[in-house]
mmCIF file of C-alpha atoms in Angstrom:
data_model
loop_
_atom_site.group_PDB
_atom_site.id
_atom_site.type_symbol
_atom_site.label_atom_id
_atom_site.label_comp_id
_atom_site.label_asym_id
_atom_site.label_seq_id
_atom_site.Cartn_x
_atom_site.Cartn_y
_atom_site.Cartn_z
ATOM 1 C CA UNK A 149 61.367 120.631 120.397
ATOM 2 C CA UNK A 150 58.308 119.323 118.640
ATOM 3 C CA UNK A 151 58.292 116.853 115.765
ATOM 4 C CA UNK A 152 58.215 119.577 112.982
ATOM 5 C CA UNK A 153 61.039 121.804 114.635
ATOM 6 C CA UNK A 154 62.799 118.728 115.004
ATOM 7 C CA UNK A 155 62.382 117.696 111.276
ATOM 8 C CA UNK A 156 63.141 120.989 110.192
ATOM 9 C CA UNK A 157 66.193 121.037 111.844
ATOM 10 C CA UNK A 158 67.484 117.555 110.417
ATOM 11 C CA UNK A 159 66.346 118.930 106.952
ATOM 12 C CA UNK A 160 68.655 121.990 107.473
ATOM 13 C CA UNK A 161 71.219 119.692 108.445
ATOM 14 C CA UNK A 162 71.356 117.541 105.840
ATOM 15 C CA UNK A 163 71.212 120.418 103.393
ATOM 16 C CA UNK A 164 74.211 121.399 104.801
ATOM 17 C CA UNK A 165 75.938 118.426 104.746
ATOM 18 C CA UNK A 166 75.061 117.983 100.943
ATOM 19 C CA UNK A 167 76.367 121.865 100.320
ATOM 20 C CA UNK A 168 79.672 121.172 102.226
ATOM 21 C CA UNK A 169 80.315 117.815 100.281
ATOM 22 C CA UNK A 170 79.238 119.460 97.233
ATOM 23 C CA UNK A 171 81.604 122.496 97.661
ATOM 24 C CA UNK A 172 84.644 119.756 98.589
ATOM 25 C CA UNK A 173 84.194 117.907 95.436
ATOM 26 C CA UNK A 174 83.787 121.052 93.358
ATOM 27 C CA UNK A 175 87.255 122.400 94.909
ATOM 28 C CA UNK A 176 88.744 118.779 94.475
ATOM 29 C CA UNK A 177 87.907 118.577 90.833
ATOM 30 C CA UNK A 178 89.251 122.489 90.220
ATOM 31 C CA UNK A 179 92.386 121.234 91.804
ATOM 32 C CA UNK A 180 92.683 118.118 89.554
ATOM 33 C CA UNK A 181 92.383 120.069 86.328
ATOM 34 C CA UNK A 182 94.456 122.557 87.679
ATOM 35 C CA UNK A 183 97.171 120.160 88.307
ATOM 36 C CA UNK A 184 96.679 118.161 84.933
ATOM 37 C CA UNK A 185 97.137 121.580 82.975
ATOM 38 C CA UNK A 186 100.701 122.020 84.755
ATOM 39 C CA UNK A 187 101.680 118.092 84.976
ATOM 40 C CA UNK A 188 100.652 117.312 81.136
ATOM 41 C CA UNK A 189 103.404 119.533 79.506
ATOM 42 C CA UNK A 190 105.707 117.832 81.863
ATOM 43 C CA UNK A 191 104.323 114.179 80.991
ATOM 44 C CA UNK A 192 104.757 115.049 77.202
ATOM 45 C CA UNK A 193 108.481 115.446 77.477
ATOM 46 C CA UNK A 194 108.766 112.140 79.881
ATOM 47 C CA UNK A 195 106.381 109.730 78.337
ATOM 48 C CA UNK A 196 109.201 107.913 76.461
ATOM 49 C CA UNK A 197 110.945 107.248 80.006
ATOM 50 C CA UNK A 198 107.532 105.800 81.240
ATOM 51 C CA UNK A 199 107.188 103.528 78.240
ATOM 52 C CA UNK A 200 110.581 102.136 78.842
ATOM 53 C CA UNK A 201 110.289 101.694 82.275
ATOM 54 C CA UNK A 202 106.941 99.606 81.800
ATOM 55 C CA UNK A 203 108.772 97.616 78.710
ATOM 56 C CA UNK A 204 111.617 96.797 80.976
ATOM 57 C CA UNK A 205 109.020 95.378 83.530
ATOM 58 C CA UNK A 206 108.087 92.898 80.960
ATOM 59 C CA UNK A 207 111.589 92.192 79.835
ATOM 60 C CA UNK A 208 112.241 91.421 83.707
ATOM 61 C CA UNK A 209 109.462 88.923 83.848
ATOM 62 C CA UNK A 210 110.817 87.027 80.642
ATOM 63 C CA UNK A 211 114.218 86.931 82.619
ATOM 64 C CA UNK A 212 112.711 85.456 85.887
ATOM 65 C CA UNK A 213 110.975 82.906 83.961
ATOM 66 C CA UNK A 214 114.224 82.052 82.486
ATOM 67 C CA UNK A 215 115.914 81.878 86.092
ATOM 68 C CA UNK A 216 112.791 79.324 87.102
ATOM 69 C CA UNK A 217 113.570 76.637 84.296
ATOM 70 C CA UNK A 218 117.057 77.129 85.196
ATOM 71 C CA UNK A 219 116.410 76.506 88.740
ATOM 72 C CA UNK A 220 118.253 73.141 90.331
ATOM 73 C CA UNK A 221 116.379 72.643 93.576
ATOM 74 C CA UNK A 222 117.864 71.130 96.690
ATOM 75 C CA UNK A 223 116.131 69.160 99.469
ATOM 76 C CA UNK A 224 117.338 71.749 101.962
ATOM 77 C CA UNK A 225 118.326 75.499 101.331
ATOM 78 C CA UNK A 226 122.130 76.766 102.271
ATOM 79 C CA UNK A 227 123.281 77.559 105.341
ATOM 80 C CA UNK A 228 122.044 81.359 106.356
ATOM 81 C CA UNK A 229 122.741 82.898 109.205
ATOM 82 C CA UNK A 230 119.382 84.935 109.051
ATOM 83 C CA UNK A 231 117.579 81.708 109.039
ATOM 84 C CA UNK A 232 119.368 80.458 112.490
ATOM 85 C CA UNK A 233 118.158 83.886 114.083
ATOM 86 C CA UNK A 234 114.513 84.324 112.609
ATOM 87 C CA UNK A 235 112.058 81.731 113.504
ATOM 88 C CA UNK A 236 110.415 79.651 110.388
ATOM 89 C CA UNK A 237 107.063 81.469 109.451
ATOM 90 C CA UNK A 238 105.873 78.099 107.327
ATOM 91 C CA UNK A 239 104.315 77.901 103.956
ATOM 92 C CA UNK A 240 100.742 78.923 105.676
ATOM 93 C CA UNK A 241 101.975 82.258 106.711
ATOM 94 C CA UNK A 242 103.539 83.579 103.730
ATOM 95 C CA UNK A 243 100.641 85.979 103.289
ATOM 96 C CA UNK A 244 101.974 87.855 106.392
ATOM 97 C CA UNK A 245 105.047 89.649 104.124
ATOM 98 C CA UNK A 246 102.626 89.826 101.404
ATOM 99 C CA UNK A 247 100.129 91.722 103.225
ATOM 100 C CA UNK A 248 102.767 94.578 104.780
ATOM 101 C CA UNK A 249 104.177 94.737 101.055
ATOM 102 C CA UNK A 250 100.872 95.218 99.739
ATOM 103 C CA UNK A 251 99.702 97.850 102.202
ATOM 104 C CA UNK A 252 102.933 99.521 101.375
ATOM 105 C CA UNK A 253 102.914 99.423 97.435
ATOM 106 C CA UNK A 254 99.685 100.423 97.233
ATOM 107 C CA UNK A 255 99.641 103.473 99.820
ATOM 108 C CA UNK A 256 102.850 104.813 98.012
ATOM 109 C CA UNK A 257 100.891 104.725 94.546
ATOM 110 C CA UNK A 258 98.187 106.423 96.411
ATOM 111 C CA UNK A 259 100.846 109.155 97.696
ATOM 112 C CA UNK A 260 102.372 109.818 94.118
ATOM 113 C CA UNK A 261 98.921 111.138 92.744
ATOM 114 C CA UNK A 262 98.290 113.491 96.230
ATOM 115 C CA UNK A 263 99.409 116.577 94.033
ATOM 116 C CA UNK A 264 96.334 116.318 92.411
ATOM 117 C CA UNK A 265 94.080 116.581 95.156
ATOM 118 C CA UNK A 266 96.047 118.741 97.883
ATOM 119 C CA UNK A 267 96.647 122.381 98.177
ATOM 120 C CA UNK A 268 100.378 122.383 98.839
ATOM 121 C CA UNK A 269 102.784 120.232 96.851
ATOM 122 C CA UNK A 270 106.485 118.976 97.092
ATOM 123 C CA UNK A 271 106.732 117.220 93.427
ATOM 124 C CA UNK A 272 104.973 116.476 90.199
ATOM 125 C CA UNK A 273 104.046 113.274 89.775
ATOM 126 C CA UNK A 274 104.622 113.188 85.798
ATOM 127 C CA UNK A 275 108.683 114.147 86.929
ATOM 128 C CA UNK A 276 108.512 111.531 89.886
ATOM 129 C CA UNK A 277 107.077 108.420 88.177
ATOM 130 C CA UNK A 278 110.091 108.623 85.016
ATOM 131 C CA UNK A 279 112.712 108.925 87.970
ATOM 132 C CA UNK A 280 111.130 106.029 89.890
ATOM 133 C CA UNK A 281 111.109 103.860 86.811
ATOM 134 C CA UNK A 282 114.609 104.704 85.975
ATOM 135 C CA UNK A 283 115.730 103.568 89.400
ATOM 136 C CA UNK A 284 113.886 100.333 89.356
ATOM 137 C CA UNK A 285 115.451 99.672 85.511
ATOM 138 C CA UNK A 286 118.726 100.066 86.635
ATOM 139 C CA UNK A 287 118.081 98.039 89.900
ATOM 140 C CA UNK A 288 116.540 95.323 87.772
ATOM 141 C CA UNK A 289 119.123 95.180 84.798
ATOM 142 C CA UNK A 290 121.911 94.587 87.749
ATOM 143 C CA UNK A 291 119.398 92.085 89.236
ATOM 144 C CA UNK A 292 118.760 90.143 86.098
ATOM 145 C CA UNK A 293 122.626 90.005 85.752
ATOM 146 C CA UNK A 294 123.391 88.217 89.103
ATOM 147 C CA UNK A 295 120.660 86.064 89.177
ATOM 148 C CA UNK A 296 121.128 84.716 85.395
ATOM 149 C CA UNK A 297 124.922 84.251 85.737
ATOM 150 C CA UNK A 298 124.577 82.280 88.895
ATOM 151 C CA UNK A 299 121.738 80.155 89.705
ATOM 152 C CA UNK A 300 120.999 79.742 93.447
ATOM 153 C CA UNK A 301 118.832 76.956 94.815
ATOM 154 C CA UNK A 302 115.491 78.559 96.193
ATOM 155 C CA UNK A 303 115.279 78.291 100.026
ATOM 156 C CA UNK A 304 111.359 78.656 99.884
ATOM 157 C CA UNK A 305 109.307 75.468 100.468
ATOM 158 C CA UNK A 306 107.715 75.534 96.638
ATOM 159 C CA UNK A 307 111.501 75.683 95.186
ATOM 160 C CA UNK A 308 112.882 72.579 97.008
ATOM 161 C CA UNK A 309 113.405 69.341 95.757
ATOM 162 C CA UNK A 310 110.304 67.119 95.037
ATOM 163 C CA UNK A 311 107.821 69.942 94.812
ATOM 164 C CA UNK A 312 106.159 70.209 91.496
ATOM 165 C CA UNK A 313 106.478 73.994 91.358
ATOM 166 C CA UNK A 314 110.505 73.759 91.787
ATOM 167 C CA UNK A 315 111.295 72.728 88.209
ATOM 168 C CA UNK A 316 109.587 74.695 85.214
ATOM 169 C CA UNK A 317 109.995 73.002 82.023
ATOM 170 C CA UNK A 318 111.756 74.200 78.756
ATOM 171 C CA UNK A 319 109.073 75.398 76.280
ATOM 172 C CA UNK A 320 108.922 73.547 72.809
ATOM 173 C CA UNK A 321 109.213 76.860 70.724
ATOM 174 C CA UNK A 322 111.433 79.827 71.821
ATOM 175 C CA UNK A 323 108.837 82.019 71.300
ATOM 176 C CA UNK A 324 107.004 80.805 74.595
ATOM 177 C CA UNK A 325 110.388 82.047 76.197
ATOM 178 C CA UNK A 326 108.446 85.531 75.798
ATOM 179 C CA UNK A 327 105.079 84.742 77.489
ATOM 180 C CA UNK A 328 105.229 85.863 81.263
ATOM 181 C CA UNK A 329 103.041 83.488 83.769
ATOM 182 C CA UNK A 330 102.373 86.924 86.173
ATOM 183 C CA UNK A 331 100.411 84.718 88.921
ATOM 184 C CA UNK A 332 103.339 82.056 89.156
ATOM 185 C CA UNK A 333 106.025 84.804 88.816
ATOM 186 C CA UNK A 334 104.406 86.570 91.591
ATOM 187 C CA UNK A 335 103.860 83.649 94.118
ATOM 188 C CA UNK A 336 105.659 80.502 92.976
ATOM 189 C CA UNK A 337 108.574 81.651 91.137
ATOM 190 C CA UNK A 338 112.350 80.048 91.816
ATOM 191 C CA UNK A 339 115.774 81.012 90.780
ATOM 192 C CA UNK A 340 115.628 84.676 90.792
ATOM 193 C CA UNK A 341 117.010 85.369 94.009
ATOM 194 C CA UNK A 342 120.202 87.936 94.286
ATOM 195 C CA UNK A 343 118.716 90.129 95.090
ATOM 196 C CA UNK A 344 115.581 90.351 96.460
ATOM 197 C CA UNK A 345 112.599 92.298 94.258
ATOM 198 C CA UNK A 346 110.464 92.947 97.053
ATOM 199 C CA UNK A 347 113.005 94.807 98.834
ATOM 200 C CA UNK A 348 113.909 96.516 95.571
ATOM 201 C CA UNK A 349 110.398 98.210 95.181
ATOM 202 C CA UNK A 350 110.175 98.631 98.764
ATOM 203 C CA UNK A 351 113.323 100.544 99.071
ATOM 204 C CA UNK A 352 112.584 102.726 96.043
ATOM 205 C CA UNK A 353 109.696 103.607 97.375
ATOM 206 C CA UNK A 354 110.477 104.478 100.802
ATOM 207 C CA UNK A 355 113.653 106.609 99.623
ATOM 208 C CA UNK A 356 111.495 108.404 97.082
ATOM 209 C CA UNK A 357 108.631 109.489 100.037
ATOM 210 C CA UNK A 358 111.837 110.129 102.530
ATOM 211 C CA UNK A 359 113.218 112.275 99.801
ATOM 212 C CA UNK A 360 109.651 114.036 98.576
ATOM 213 C CA UNK A 361 107.379 113.414 101.883
ATOM 214 C CA UNK A 362 106.563 116.066 104.241
ATOM 215 C CA UNK A 363 105.315 113.859 107.267
ATOM 216 C CA UNK A 364 108.335 112.936 109.584
ATOM 217 C CA UNK A 365 106.001 110.435 111.075
ATOM 218 C CA UNK A 366 105.137 108.603 108.187
ATOM 219 C CA UNK A 367 108.754 108.625 107.102
ATOM 220 C CA UNK A 368 109.668 106.809 110.234
ATOM 221 C CA UNK A 369 106.738 104.027 110.033
ATOM 222 C CA UNK A 370 108.056 103.885 106.517
ATOM 223 C CA UNK A 371 111.494 102.832 107.241
ATOM 224 C CA UNK A 372 110.414 100.551 110.079
ATOM 225 C CA UNK A 373 107.739 99.108 107.759
ATOM 226 C CA UNK A 374 110.784 98.415 105.484
ATOM 227 C CA UNK A 375 112.642 96.740 108.195
ATOM 228 C CA UNK A 376 109.799 94.793 109.198
ATOM 229 C CA UNK A 377 109.156 93.422 105.808
ATOM 230 C CA UNK A 378 112.739 92.576 105.464
ATOM 231 C CA UNK A 379 112.923 90.532 108.137
ATOM 232 C CA UNK A 380 109.739 88.814 107.255
ATOM 233 C CA UNK A 381 110.790 87.988 103.609
ATOM 234 C CA UNK A 382 113.532 85.849 105.600
ATOM 235 C CA UNK A 383 111.628 84.358 108.345
ATOM 236 C CA UNK A 384 109.105 83.344 105.334
ATOM 237 C CA UNK A 385 112.212 81.834 103.517
ATOM 238 C CA UNK A 386 111.301 83.669 100.290
ATOM 239 C CA UNK A 387 114.937 84.865 100.172
ATOM 240 C CA UNK A 388 118.413 84.423 101.985
ATOM 241 C CA UNK A 389 119.745 87.201 104.010
ATOM 242 C CA UNK A 390 122.349 87.941 101.180
ATOM 243 C CA UNK A 391 119.509 88.918 98.694
ATOM 244 C CA UNK A 392 117.789 91.101 101.011
ATOM 245 C CA UNK A 393 121.534 92.516 102.254
ATOM 246 C CA UNK A 394 122.608 93.401 98.768
ATOM 247 C CA UNK A 395 119.410 95.012 97.682
ATOM 248 C CA UNK A 396 119.563 97.256 101.194
ATOM 249 C CA UNK A 397 122.837 98.669 100.100
ATOM 250 C CA UNK A 398 122.336 98.836 95.922
ATOM 251 C CA UNK A 399 119.126 100.626 95.660
ATOM 252 C CA UNK A 400 120.168 103.080 97.965
ATOM 253 C CA UNK A 401 123.187 103.883 96.073
ATOM 254 C CA UNK A 402 121.438 103.652 92.778
ATOM 255 C CA UNK A 403 118.785 105.849 93.956
ATOM 256 C CA UNK A 404 120.890 108.750 95.622
ATOM 257 C CA UNK A 405 123.318 108.615 92.303
ATOM 258 C CA UNK A 406 120.433 109.337 90.428
ATOM 259 C CA UNK A 407 118.487 111.748 92.281
ATOM 260 C CA UNK A 408 121.418 113.745 93.238
ATOM 261 C CA UNK A 409 122.882 113.855 89.516
ATOM 262 C CA UNK A 410 119.553 114.565 88.072
ATOM 263 C CA UNK A 411 118.339 118.230 87.671
ATOM 264 C CA UNK A 412 116.213 119.485 90.502
ATOM 265 C CA UNK A 413 114.771 122.522 88.437
ATOM 266 C CA UNK A 414 111.597 122.796 86.883
ATOM 267 C CA UNK A 415 111.237 125.503 84.240
ATOM 268 C CA UNK A 416 107.489 126.357 84.443
ATOM 269 C CA UNK A 417 107.645 129.337 81.707
ATOM 270 C CA UNK A 418 107.240 126.980 78.818
ATOM 271 C CA UNK A 419 103.572 126.836 79.493
ATOM 272 C CA UNK A 420 102.639 129.841 81.823
ATOM 273 C CA UNK A 421 104.814 132.670 79.971
ATOM 274 C CA UNK A 422 107.757 134.387 81.097
ATOM 275 C CA UNK A 423 107.675 134.397 84.907
ATOM 276 C CA UNK A 424 109.854 135.418 88.025
ATOM 277 C CA UNK A 425 108.049 133.193 90.405
ATOM 278 C CA UNK A 426 110.665 131.439 92.347
ATOM 279 C CA UNK A 427 108.094 128.557 93.483
ATOM 280 C CA UNK A 428 107.531 127.407 89.950
ATOM 281 C CA UNK A 429 111.691 126.780 89.262
ATOM 282 C CA UNK A 430 112.283 125.025 92.493
ATOM 283 C CA UNK A 431 109.599 122.446 93.755
ATOM 284 C CA UNK A 432 111.608 119.263 94.146
ATOM 285 C CA UNK A 433 111.695 118.862 98.110
ATOM 286 C CA UNK A 434 110.463 122.622 98.842
ATOM 287 C CA UNK A 435 106.847 123.239 99.428
ATOM 288 C CA UNK A 436 104.748 125.754 97.436
ATOM 289 C CA UNK A 437 101.198 126.717 96.653
ATOM 290 C CA UNK A 438 99.762 126.232 93.023
ATOM 291 C CA UNK A 439 96.709 128.496 93.493
ATOM 292 C CA UNK A 440 99.128 131.107 94.929
ATOM 293 C CA UNK A 441 101.909 130.755 92.082
ATOM 294 C CA UNK A 442 98.836 131.221 89.545
ATOM 295 C CA UNK A 443 97.431 134.139 91.540
ATOM 296 C CA UNK A 444 100.875 136.080 91.738
ATOM 297 C CA UNK A 445 101.278 135.495 88.052
ATOM 298 C CA UNK A 446 97.566 136.832 86.968
ATOM 299 C CA UNK A 447 98.498 139.664 89.160
ATOM 300 C CA UNK A 448 101.835 140.078 87.272
ATOM 301 C CA UNK A 449 99.961 140.592 84.039
ATOM 302 C CA UNK A 450 97.343 142.332 85.170
ATOM 303 C CA UNK A 451 99.393 145.232 86.929
ATOM 304 C CA UNK A 452 101.493 145.408 83.210
ATOM 305 C CA UNK A 453 100.447 148.447 81.219
ATOM 306 C CA UNK A 454 98.844 147.877 77.740
ATOM 307 C CA UNK A 455 100.581 148.797 74.952
ATOM 308 C CA UNK A 456 99.631 148.719 71.529
#
């Protein structure tokens, strides 16, 4: 093959790749716009739930700061069977559990927006997030009650007697209690133990994917990751075993109480007109194709005779 032929072949290959990339990008953008058209009316009906859920995260932060100020440290943590079973990772390996939690957390967030780019879907993002936040709000309210009425000495290394971070002084003015130190709350908090916040977030995500996800292997990996994370939380001495155990039965009970009682029917005729398309009525947990539904809807309209 001559140099000219080789150059021409490379040019054609490059043009083919560029054309394929542009077609894929155009298709993804079309799906995003189509999904946005469907999701927006659902979001308008649920924005108050979203706002309430986000405000509750701030309220939860206020109470975790209050728990830290009420915290009474001990030189050694309370006796715990889980501490005897699991090897102590040490303060220099706290990043292990945080890394696993971060990977699971951000992977889950990305998955909740897959209806905007995938051809087939099993849920609406605008419906899923208010539900998730209501589960979190309920669990966090229960959590606030438990760690506020009884202060347990923190088992973590930075919460033990003699450590500067174990005690947080009371502010001079009451309004300073409303200031949430996000960095401290994420890495150096003490006192907000029963029950584990990391386990609460993790289980909410795993249960949601188990309910609405479609890949059985991913579901298995999610549950395995949840078990590993729970063990690492105990091994890192971030929580007592009871904190993790209570979360493991409280979160599923709250989750299934809400998700089984809430309606799973999505009336779509409010923005598509009167339609007999069953895919638009039952989409929670059952897969359907948005393009096919729109084509069927348009076909029904075109088949109707025009009357004056």
